[in-house]
mmCIF file of N, CA and C and ligand atoms in Angstrom:
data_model
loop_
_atom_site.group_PDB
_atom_site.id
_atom_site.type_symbol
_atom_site.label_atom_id
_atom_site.label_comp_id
_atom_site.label_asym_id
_atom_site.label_seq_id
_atom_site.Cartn_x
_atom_site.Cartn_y
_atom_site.Cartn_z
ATOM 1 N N UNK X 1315 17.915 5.311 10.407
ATOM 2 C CA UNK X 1315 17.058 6.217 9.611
ATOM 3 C C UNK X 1315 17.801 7.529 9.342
ATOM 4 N N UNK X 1316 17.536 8.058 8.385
ATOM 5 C CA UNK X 1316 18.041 9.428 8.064
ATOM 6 C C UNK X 1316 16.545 10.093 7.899
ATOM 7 N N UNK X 1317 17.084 11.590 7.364
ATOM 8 C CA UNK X 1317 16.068 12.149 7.003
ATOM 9 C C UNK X 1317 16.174 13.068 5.955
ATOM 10 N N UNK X 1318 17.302 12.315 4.800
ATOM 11 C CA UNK X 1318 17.486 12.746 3.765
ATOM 12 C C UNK X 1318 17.298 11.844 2.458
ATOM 13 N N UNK X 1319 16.959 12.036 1.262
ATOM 14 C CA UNK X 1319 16.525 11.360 0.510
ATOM 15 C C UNK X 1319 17.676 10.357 0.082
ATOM 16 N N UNK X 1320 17.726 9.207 0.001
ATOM 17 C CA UNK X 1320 18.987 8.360 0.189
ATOM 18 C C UNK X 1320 19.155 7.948 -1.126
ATOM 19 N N UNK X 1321 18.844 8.726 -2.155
ATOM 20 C CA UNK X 1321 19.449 8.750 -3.918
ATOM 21 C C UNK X 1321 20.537 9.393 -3.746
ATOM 22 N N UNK X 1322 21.618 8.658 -3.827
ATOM 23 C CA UNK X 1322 23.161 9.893 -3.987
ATOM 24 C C UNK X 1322 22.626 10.805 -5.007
ATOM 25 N N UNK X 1323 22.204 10.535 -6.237
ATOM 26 C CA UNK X 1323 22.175 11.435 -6.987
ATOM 27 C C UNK X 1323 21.039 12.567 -7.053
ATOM 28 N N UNK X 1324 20.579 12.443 -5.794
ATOM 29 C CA UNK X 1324 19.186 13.528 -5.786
ATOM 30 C C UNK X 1324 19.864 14.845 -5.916
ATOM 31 N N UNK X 1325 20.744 15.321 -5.203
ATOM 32 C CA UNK X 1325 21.365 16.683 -5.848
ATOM 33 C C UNK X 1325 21.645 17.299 -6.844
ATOM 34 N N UNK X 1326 21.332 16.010 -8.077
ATOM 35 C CA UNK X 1326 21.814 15.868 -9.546
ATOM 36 C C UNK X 1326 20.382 16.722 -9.983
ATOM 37 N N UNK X 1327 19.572 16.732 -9.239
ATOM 38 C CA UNK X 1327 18.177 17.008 -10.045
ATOM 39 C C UNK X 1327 18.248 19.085 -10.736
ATOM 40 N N UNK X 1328 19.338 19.634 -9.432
ATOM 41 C CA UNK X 1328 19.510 20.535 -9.615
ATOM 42 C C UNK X 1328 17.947 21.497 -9.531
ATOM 43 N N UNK X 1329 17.506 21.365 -8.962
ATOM 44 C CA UNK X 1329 16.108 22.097 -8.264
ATOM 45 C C UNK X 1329 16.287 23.367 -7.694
ATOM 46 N N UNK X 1330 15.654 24.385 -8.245
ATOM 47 C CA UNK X 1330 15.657 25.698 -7.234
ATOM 48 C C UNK X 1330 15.727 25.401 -5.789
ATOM 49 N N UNK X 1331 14.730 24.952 -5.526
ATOM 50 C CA UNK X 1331 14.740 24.785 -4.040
ATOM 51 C C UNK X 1331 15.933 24.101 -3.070
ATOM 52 N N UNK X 1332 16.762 23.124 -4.409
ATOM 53 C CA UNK X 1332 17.743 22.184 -3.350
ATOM 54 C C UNK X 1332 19.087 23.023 -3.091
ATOM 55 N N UNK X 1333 19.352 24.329 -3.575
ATOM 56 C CA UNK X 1333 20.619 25.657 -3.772
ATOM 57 C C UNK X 1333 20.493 25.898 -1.936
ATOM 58 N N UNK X 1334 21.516 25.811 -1.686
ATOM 59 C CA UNK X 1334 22.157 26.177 0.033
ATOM 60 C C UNK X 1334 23.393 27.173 -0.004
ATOM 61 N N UNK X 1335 23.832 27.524 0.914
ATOM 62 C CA UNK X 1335 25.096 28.518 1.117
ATOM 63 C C UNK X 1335 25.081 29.646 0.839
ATOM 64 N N UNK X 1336 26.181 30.132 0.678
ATOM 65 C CA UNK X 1336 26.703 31.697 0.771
ATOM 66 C C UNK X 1336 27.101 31.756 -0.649
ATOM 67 N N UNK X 1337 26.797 33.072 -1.081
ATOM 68 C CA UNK X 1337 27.435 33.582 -2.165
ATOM 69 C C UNK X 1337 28.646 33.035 -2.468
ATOM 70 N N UNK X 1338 28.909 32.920 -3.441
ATOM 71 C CA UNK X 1338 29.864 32.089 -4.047
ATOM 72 C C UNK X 1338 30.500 30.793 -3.646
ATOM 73 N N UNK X 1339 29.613 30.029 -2.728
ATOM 74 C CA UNK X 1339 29.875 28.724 -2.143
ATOM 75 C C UNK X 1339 28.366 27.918 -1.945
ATOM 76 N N UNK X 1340 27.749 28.745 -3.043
ATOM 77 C CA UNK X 1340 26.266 27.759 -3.180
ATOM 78 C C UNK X 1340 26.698 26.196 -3.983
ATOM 79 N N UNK X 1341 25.827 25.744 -3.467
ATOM 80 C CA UNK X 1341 25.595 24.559 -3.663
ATOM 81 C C UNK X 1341 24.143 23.212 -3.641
ATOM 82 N N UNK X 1342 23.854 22.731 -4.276
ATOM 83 C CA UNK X 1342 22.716 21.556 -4.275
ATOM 84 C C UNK X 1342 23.068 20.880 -3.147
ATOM 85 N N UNK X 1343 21.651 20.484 -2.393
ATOM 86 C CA UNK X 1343 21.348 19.249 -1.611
ATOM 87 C C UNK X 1343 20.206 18.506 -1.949
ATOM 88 N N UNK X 1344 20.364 17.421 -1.014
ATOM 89 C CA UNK X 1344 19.536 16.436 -1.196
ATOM 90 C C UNK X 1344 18.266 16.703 -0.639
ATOM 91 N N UNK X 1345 17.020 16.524 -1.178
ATOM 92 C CA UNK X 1345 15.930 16.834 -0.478
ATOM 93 C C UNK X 1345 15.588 16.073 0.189
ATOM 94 N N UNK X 1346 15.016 16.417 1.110
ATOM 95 C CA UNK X 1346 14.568 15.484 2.408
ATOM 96 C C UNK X 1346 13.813 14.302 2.406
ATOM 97 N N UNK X 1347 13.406 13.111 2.705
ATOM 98 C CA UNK X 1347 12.791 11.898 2.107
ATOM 99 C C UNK X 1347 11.035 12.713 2.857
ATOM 100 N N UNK X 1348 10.318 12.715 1.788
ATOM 101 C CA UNK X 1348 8.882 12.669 2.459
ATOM 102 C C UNK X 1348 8.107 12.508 1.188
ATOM 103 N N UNK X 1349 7.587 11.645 1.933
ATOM 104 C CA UNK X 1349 6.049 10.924 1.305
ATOM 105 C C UNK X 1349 6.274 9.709 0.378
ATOM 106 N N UNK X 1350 7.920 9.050 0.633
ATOM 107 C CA UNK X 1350 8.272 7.823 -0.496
ATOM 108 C C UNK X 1350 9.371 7.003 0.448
ATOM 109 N N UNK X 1351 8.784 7.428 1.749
ATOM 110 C CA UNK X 1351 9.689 6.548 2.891
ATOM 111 C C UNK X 1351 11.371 7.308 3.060
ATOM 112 N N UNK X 1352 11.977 6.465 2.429
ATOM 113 C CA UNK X 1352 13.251 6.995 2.300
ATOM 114 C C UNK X 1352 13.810 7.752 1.275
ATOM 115 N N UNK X 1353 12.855 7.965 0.617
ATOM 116 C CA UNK X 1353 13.036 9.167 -0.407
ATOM 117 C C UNK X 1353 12.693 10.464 -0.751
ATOM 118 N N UNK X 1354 12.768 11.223 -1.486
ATOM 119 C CA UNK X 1354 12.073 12.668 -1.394
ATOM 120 C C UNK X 1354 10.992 12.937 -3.298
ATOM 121 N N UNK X 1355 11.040 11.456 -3.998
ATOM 122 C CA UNK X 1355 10.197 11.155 -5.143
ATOM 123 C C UNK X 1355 10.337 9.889 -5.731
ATOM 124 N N UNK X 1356 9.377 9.529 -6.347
ATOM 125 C CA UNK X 1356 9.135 8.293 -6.894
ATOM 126 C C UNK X 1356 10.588 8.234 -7.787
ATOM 127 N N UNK X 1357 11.105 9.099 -8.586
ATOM 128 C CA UNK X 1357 12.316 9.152 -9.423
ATOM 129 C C UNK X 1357 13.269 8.739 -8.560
ATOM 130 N N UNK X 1358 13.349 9.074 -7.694
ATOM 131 C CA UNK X 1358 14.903 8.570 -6.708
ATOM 132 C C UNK X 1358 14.642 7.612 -5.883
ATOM 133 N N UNK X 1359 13.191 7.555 -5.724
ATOM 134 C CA UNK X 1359 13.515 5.439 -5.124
ATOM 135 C C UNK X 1359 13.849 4.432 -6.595
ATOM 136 N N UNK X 1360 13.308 5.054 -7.544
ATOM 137 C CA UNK X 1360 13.645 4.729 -9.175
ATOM 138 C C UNK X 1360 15.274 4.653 -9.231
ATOM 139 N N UNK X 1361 15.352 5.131 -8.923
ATOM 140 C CA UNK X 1361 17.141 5.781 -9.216
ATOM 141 C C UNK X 1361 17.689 4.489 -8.092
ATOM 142 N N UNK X 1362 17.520 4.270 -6.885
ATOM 143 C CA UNK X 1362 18.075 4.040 -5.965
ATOM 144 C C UNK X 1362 17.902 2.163 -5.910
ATOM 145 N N UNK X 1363 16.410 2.228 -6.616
ATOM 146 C CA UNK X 1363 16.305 0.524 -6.941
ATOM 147 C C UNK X 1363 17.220 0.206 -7.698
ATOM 148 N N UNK X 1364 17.021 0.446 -9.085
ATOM 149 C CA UNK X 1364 18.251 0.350 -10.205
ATOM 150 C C UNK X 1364 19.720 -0.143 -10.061
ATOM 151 N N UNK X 1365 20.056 0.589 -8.957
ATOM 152 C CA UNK X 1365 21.381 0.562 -8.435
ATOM 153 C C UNK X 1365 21.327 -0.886 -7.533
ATOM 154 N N UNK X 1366 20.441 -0.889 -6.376
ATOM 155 C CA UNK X 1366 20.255 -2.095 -5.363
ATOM 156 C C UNK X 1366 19.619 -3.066 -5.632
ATOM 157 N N UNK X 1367 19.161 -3.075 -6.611
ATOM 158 C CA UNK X 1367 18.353 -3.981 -6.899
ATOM 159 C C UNK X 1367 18.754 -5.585 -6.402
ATOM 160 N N UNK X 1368 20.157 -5.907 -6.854
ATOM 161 C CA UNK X 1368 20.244 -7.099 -6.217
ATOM 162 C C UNK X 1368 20.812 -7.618 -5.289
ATOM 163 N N UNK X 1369 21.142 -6.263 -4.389
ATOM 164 C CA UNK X 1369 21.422 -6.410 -3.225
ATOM 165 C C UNK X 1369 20.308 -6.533 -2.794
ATOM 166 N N UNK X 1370 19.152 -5.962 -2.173
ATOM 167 C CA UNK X 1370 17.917 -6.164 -1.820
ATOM 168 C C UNK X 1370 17.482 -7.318 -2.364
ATOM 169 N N UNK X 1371 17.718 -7.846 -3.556
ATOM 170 C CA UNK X 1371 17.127 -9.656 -3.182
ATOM 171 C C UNK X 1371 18.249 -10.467 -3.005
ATOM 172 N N UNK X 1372 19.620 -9.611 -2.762
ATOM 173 C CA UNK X 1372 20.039 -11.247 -1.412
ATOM 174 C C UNK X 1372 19.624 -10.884 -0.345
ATOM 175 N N UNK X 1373 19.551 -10.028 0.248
ATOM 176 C CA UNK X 1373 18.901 -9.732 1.566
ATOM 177 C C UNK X 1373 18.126 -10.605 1.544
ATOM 178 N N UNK X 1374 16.886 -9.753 0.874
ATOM 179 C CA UNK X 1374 15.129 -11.168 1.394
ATOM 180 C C UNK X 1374 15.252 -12.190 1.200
ATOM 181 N N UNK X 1375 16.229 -12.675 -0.159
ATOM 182 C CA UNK X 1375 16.095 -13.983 -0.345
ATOM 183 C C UNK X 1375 15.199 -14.112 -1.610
ATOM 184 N N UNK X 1376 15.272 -15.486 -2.401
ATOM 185 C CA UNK X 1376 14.264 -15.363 -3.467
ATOM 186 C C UNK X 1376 13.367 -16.145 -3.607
ATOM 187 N N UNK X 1377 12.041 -16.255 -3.779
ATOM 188 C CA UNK X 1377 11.381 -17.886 -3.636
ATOM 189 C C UNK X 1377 10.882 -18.283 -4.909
ATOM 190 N N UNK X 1378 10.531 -19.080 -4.665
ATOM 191 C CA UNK X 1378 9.939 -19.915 -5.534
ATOM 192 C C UNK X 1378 8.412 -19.341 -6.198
ATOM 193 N N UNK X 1379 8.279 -20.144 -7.629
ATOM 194 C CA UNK X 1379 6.684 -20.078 -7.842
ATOM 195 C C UNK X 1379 5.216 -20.104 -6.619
ATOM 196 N N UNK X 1380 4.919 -19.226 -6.534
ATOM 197 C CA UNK X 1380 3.493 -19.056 -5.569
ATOM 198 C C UNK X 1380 2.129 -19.195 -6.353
ATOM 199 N N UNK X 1381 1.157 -20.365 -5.100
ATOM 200 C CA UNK X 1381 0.506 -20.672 -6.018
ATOM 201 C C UNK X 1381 -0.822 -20.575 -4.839
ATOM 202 N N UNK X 1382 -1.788 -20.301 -5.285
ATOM 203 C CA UNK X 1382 -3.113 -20.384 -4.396
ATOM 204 C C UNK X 1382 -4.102 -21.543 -5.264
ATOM 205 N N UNK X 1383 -4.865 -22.225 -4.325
ATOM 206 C CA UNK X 1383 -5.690 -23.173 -4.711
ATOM 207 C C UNK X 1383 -6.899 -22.330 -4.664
ATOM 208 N N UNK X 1384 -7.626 -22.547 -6.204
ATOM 209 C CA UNK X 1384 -8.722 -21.623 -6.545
ATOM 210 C C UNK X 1384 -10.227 -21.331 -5.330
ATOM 211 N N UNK X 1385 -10.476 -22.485 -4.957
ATOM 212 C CA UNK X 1385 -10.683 -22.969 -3.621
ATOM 213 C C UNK X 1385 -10.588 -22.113 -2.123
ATOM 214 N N UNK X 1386 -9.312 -21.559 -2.367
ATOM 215 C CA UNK X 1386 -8.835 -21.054 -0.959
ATOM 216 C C UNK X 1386 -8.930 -19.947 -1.116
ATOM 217 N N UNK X 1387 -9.189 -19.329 -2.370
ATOM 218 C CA UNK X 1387 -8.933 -17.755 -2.837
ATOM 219 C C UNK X 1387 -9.992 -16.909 -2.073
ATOM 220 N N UNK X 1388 -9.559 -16.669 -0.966
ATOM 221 C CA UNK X 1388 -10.970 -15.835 -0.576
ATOM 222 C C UNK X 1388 -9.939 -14.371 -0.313
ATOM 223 N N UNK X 1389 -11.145 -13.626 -0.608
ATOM 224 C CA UNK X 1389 -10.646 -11.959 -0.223
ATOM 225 C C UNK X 1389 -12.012 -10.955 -0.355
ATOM 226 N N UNK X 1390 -11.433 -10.246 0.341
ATOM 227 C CA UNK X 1390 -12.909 -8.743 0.871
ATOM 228 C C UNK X 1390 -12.695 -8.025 -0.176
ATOM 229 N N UNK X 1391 -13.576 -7.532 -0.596
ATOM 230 C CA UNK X 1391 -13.771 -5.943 -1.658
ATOM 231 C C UNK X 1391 -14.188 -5.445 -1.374
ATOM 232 N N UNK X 1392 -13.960 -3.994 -1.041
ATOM 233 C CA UNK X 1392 -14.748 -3.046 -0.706
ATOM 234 C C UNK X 1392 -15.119 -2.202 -1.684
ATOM 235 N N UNK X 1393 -16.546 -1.817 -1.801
ATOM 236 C CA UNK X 1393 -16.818 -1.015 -3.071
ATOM 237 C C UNK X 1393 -17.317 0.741 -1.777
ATOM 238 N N UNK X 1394 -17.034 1.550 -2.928
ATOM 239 C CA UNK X 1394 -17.629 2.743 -2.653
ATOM 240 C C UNK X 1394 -18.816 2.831 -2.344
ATOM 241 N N UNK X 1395 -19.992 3.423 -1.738
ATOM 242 C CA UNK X 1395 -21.182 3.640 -1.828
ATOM 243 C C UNK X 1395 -21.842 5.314 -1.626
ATOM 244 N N UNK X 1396 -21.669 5.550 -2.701
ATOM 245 C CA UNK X 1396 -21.908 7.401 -1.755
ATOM 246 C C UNK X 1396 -23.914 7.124 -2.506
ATOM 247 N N UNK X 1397 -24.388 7.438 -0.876
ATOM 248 C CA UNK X 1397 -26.078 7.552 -0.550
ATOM 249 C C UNK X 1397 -26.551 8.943 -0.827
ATOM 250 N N UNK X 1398 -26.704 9.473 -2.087
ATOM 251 C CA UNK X 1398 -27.715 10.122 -2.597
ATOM 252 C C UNK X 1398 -28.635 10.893 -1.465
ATOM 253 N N UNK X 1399 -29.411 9.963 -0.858
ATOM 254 C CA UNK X 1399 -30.466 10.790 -0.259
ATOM 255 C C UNK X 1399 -29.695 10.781 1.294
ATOM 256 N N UNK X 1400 -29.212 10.031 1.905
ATOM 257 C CA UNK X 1400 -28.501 10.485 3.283
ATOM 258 C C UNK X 1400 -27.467 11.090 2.917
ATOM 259 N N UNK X 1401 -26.882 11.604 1.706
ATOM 260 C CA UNK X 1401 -25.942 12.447 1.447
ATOM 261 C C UNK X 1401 -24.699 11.799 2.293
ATOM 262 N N UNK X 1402 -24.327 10.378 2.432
ATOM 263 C CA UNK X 1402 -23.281 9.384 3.147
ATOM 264 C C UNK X 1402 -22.853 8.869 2.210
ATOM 265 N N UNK X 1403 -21.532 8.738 2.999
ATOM 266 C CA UNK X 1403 -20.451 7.217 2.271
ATOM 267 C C UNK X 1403 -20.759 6.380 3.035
ATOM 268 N N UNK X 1404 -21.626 5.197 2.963
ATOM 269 C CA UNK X 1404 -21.736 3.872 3.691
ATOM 270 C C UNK X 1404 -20.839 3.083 2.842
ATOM 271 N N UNK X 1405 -20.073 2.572 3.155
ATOM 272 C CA UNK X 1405 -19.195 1.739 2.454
ATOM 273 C C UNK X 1405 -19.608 0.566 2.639
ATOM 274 N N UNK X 1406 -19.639 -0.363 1.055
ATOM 275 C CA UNK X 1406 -20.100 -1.637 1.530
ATOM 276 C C UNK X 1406 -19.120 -2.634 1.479
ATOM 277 N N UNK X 1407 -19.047 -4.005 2.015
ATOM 278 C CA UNK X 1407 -17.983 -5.004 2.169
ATOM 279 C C UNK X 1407 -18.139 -6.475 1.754
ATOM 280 N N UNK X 1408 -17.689 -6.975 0.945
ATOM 281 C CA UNK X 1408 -17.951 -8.048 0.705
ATOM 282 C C UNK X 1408 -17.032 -9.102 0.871
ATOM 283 N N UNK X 1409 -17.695 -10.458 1.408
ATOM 284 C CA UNK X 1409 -16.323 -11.383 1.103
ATOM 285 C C UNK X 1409 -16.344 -11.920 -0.189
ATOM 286 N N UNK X 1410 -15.654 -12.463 -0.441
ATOM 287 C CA UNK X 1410 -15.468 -13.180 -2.159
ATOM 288 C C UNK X 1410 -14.654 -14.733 -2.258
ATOM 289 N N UNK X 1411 -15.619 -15.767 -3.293
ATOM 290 C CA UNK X 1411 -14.453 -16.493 -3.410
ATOM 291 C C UNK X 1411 -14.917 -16.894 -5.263
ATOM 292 N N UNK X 1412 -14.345 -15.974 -5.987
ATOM 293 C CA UNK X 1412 -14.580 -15.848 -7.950
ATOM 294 C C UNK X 1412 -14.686 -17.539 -7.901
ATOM 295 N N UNK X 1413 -14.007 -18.641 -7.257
ATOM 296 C CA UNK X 1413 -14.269 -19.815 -7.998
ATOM 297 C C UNK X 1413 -15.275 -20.576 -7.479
ATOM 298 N N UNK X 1414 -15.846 -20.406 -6.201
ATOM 299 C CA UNK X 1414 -16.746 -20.845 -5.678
ATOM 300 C C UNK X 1414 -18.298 -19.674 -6.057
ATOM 301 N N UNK X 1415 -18.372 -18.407 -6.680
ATOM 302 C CA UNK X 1415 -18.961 -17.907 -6.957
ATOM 303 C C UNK X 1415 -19.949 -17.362 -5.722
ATOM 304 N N UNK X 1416 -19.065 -16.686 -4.837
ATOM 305 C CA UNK X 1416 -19.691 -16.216 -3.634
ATOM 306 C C UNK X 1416 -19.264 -14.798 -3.486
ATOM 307 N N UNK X 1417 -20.258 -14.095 -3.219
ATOM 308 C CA UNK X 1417 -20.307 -12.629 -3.265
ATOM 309 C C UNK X 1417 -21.314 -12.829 -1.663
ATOM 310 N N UNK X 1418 -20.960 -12.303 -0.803
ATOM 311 C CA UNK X 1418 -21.967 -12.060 0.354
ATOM 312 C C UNK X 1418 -21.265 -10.691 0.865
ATOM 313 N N UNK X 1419 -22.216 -10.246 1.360
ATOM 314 C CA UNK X 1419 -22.485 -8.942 2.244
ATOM 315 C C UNK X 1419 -22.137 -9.168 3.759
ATOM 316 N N UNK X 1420 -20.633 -8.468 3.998
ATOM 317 C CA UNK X 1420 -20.390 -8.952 5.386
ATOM 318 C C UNK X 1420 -20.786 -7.062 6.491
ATOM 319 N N UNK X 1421 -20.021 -7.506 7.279
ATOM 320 C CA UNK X 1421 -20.272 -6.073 7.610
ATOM 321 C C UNK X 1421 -19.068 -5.287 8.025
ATOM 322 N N UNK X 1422 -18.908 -3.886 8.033
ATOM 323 C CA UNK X 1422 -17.663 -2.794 8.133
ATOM 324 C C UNK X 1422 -16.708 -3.891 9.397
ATOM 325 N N UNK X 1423 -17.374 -4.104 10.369
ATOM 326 C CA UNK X 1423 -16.665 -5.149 11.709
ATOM 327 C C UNK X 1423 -15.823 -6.185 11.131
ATOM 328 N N UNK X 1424 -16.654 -7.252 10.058
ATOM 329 C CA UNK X 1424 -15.971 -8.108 9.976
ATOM 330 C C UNK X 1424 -14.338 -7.962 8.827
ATOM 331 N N UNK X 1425 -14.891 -7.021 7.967
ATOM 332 C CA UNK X 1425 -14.366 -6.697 7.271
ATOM 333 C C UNK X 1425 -12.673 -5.777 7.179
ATOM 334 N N UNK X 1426 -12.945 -5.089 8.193
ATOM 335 C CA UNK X 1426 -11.752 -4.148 9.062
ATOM 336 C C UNK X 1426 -11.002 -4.430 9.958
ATOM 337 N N UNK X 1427 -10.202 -4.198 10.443
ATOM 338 C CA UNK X 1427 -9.827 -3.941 11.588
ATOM 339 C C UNK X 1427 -10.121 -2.800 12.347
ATOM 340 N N UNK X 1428 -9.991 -2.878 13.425
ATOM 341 C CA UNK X 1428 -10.887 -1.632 14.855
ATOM 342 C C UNK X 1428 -10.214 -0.833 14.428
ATOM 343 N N UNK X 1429 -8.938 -0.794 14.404
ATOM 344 C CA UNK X 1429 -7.692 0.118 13.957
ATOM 345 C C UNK X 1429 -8.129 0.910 12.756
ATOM 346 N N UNK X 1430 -8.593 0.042 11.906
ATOM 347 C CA UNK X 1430 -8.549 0.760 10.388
ATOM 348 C C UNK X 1430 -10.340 1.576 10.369
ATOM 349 N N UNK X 1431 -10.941 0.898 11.410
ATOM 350 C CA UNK X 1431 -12.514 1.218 11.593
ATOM 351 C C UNK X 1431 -12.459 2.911 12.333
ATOM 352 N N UNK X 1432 -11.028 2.686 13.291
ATOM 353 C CA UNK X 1432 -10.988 3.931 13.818
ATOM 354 C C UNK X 1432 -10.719 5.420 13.386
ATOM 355 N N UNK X 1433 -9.529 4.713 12.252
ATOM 356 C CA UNK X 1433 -8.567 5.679 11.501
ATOM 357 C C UNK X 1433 -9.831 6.559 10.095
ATOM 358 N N UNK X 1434 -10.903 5.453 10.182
ATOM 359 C CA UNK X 1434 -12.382 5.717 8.843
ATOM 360 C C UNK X 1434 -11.016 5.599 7.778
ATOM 361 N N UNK X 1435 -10.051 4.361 7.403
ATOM 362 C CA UNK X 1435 -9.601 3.876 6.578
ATOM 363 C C UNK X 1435 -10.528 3.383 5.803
ATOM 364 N N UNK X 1436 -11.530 3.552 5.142
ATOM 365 C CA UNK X 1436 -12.558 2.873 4.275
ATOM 366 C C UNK X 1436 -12.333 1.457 3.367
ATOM 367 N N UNK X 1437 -10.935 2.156 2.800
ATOM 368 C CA UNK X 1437 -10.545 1.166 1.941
ATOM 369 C C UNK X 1437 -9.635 0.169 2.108
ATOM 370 N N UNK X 1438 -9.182 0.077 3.084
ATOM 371 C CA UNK X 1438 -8.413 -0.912 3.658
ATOM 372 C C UNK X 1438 -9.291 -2.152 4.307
ATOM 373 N N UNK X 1439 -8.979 -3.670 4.101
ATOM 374 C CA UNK X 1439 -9.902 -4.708 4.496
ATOM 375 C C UNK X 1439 -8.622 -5.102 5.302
ATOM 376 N N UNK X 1440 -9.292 -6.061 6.053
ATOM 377 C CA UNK X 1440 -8.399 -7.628 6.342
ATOM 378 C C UNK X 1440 -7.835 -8.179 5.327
ATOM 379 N N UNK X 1441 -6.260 -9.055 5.574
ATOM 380 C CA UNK X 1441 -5.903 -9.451 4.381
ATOM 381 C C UNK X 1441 -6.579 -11.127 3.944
ATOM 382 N N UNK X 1442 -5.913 -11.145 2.878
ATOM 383 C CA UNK X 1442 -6.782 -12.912 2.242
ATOM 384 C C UNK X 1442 -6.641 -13.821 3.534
ATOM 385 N N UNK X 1443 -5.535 -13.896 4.064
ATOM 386 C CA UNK X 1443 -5.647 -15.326 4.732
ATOM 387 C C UNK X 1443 -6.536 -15.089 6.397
ATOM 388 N N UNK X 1444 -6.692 -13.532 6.304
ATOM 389 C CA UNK X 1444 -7.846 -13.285 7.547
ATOM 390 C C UNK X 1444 -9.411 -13.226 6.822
ATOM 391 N N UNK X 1445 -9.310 -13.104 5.691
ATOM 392 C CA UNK X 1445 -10.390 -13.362 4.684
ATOM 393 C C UNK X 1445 -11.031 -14.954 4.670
ATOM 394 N N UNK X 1446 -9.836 -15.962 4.474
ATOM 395 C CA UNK X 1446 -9.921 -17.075 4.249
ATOM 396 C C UNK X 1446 -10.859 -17.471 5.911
ATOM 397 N N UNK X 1447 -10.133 -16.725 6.949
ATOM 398 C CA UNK X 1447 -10.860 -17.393 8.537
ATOM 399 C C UNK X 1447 -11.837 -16.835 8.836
ATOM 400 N N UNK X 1448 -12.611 -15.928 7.807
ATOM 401 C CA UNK X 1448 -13.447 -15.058 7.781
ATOM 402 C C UNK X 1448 -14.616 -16.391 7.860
ATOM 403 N N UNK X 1449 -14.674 -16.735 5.952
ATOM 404 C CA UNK X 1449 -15.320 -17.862 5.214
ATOM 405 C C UNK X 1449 -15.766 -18.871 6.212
ATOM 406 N N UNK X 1450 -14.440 -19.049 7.319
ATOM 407 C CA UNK X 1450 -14.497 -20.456 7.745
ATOM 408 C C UNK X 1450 -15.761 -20.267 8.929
ATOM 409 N N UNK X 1451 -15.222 -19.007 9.713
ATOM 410 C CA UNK X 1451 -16.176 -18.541 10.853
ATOM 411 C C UNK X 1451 -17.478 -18.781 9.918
ATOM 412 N N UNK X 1452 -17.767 -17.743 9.200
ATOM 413 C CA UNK X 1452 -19.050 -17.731 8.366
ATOM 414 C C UNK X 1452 -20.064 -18.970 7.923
ATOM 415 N N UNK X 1453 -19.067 -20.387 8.085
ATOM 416 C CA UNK X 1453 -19.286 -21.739 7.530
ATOM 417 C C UNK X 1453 -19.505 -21.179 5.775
ATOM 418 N N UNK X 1454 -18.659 -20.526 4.913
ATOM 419 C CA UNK X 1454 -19.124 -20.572 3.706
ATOM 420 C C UNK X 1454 -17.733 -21.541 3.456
ATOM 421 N N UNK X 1455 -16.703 -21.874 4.425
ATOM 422 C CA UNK X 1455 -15.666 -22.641 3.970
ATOM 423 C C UNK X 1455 -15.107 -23.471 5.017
ATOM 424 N N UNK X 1456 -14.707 -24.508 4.549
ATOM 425 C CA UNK X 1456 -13.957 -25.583 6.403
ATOM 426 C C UNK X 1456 -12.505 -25.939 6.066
HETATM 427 ZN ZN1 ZN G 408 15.651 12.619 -3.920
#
């Protein structure tokens, strides 16, 4: 890990703020990576894909066509709910499967993780295939 924005060319941006040194030995730096992982803006992970791009997919590797059976498609939505008269965000949760035409009302528990229940991540669910063992628990799927 570093803790500098890892666009060689982020110094290029020439930013008030990135000027360092002494009189007559100023110079640009790189701004520090925050809030884009290893970067310091969306432009220089921009900049930095461009360049790696296909190094980073020999790394991962490349696959094939991905395909879900309409069937299996289950996933949570969480909609907003701001309550008017309790002046609350009750957030509501649903599981879903668009081809089986199931909309049910689960609850914040099933829907979350403790973790994400703890953090009052609202909008974060379980993913599909903990969705999918959701259905199954539920008997809306076997
Ligand atoms: Zn940068």
């Amino acid at each position: 890990m570093s803790e500098w924005c890892q666009n060689k060319k982020c110094p290029e941006k020439k930013n008030q703020n990135q000027i360092r040194g002494s009189k007559g030995a100023k110079y640009y730096q790189s701004n520090k990576a925050n809030g884009y992982i290893y970067w310091c803006s969306m432009g220089c992970r921009e900049d930095w894909w461009t360049e790696h791009t296909n190094t980073c997919m020999q790394a991962v590797g490349f696959i094939d066509k991905q395909i879900i059976y309409l069937d299996d498609a289950w996933f949570v939505e969480y909609k907003y709910n701001w309550n008017s008269d309790t002046q609350n965000n009750d957030p509501l949760y649903y599981i879903r499967n668009k081809n089986r035409g199931v909309k049910q009302l689960i609850t914040r528990e099933q829907a979350q993780s403790p973790e994400d229940i703890e953090r009052d991540y609202c909008h974060i669910t379980i993913d599909d295939t903990q969705a999918r063992e959701l259905a199954i628990t539920l008997g809306l799927a076997s």
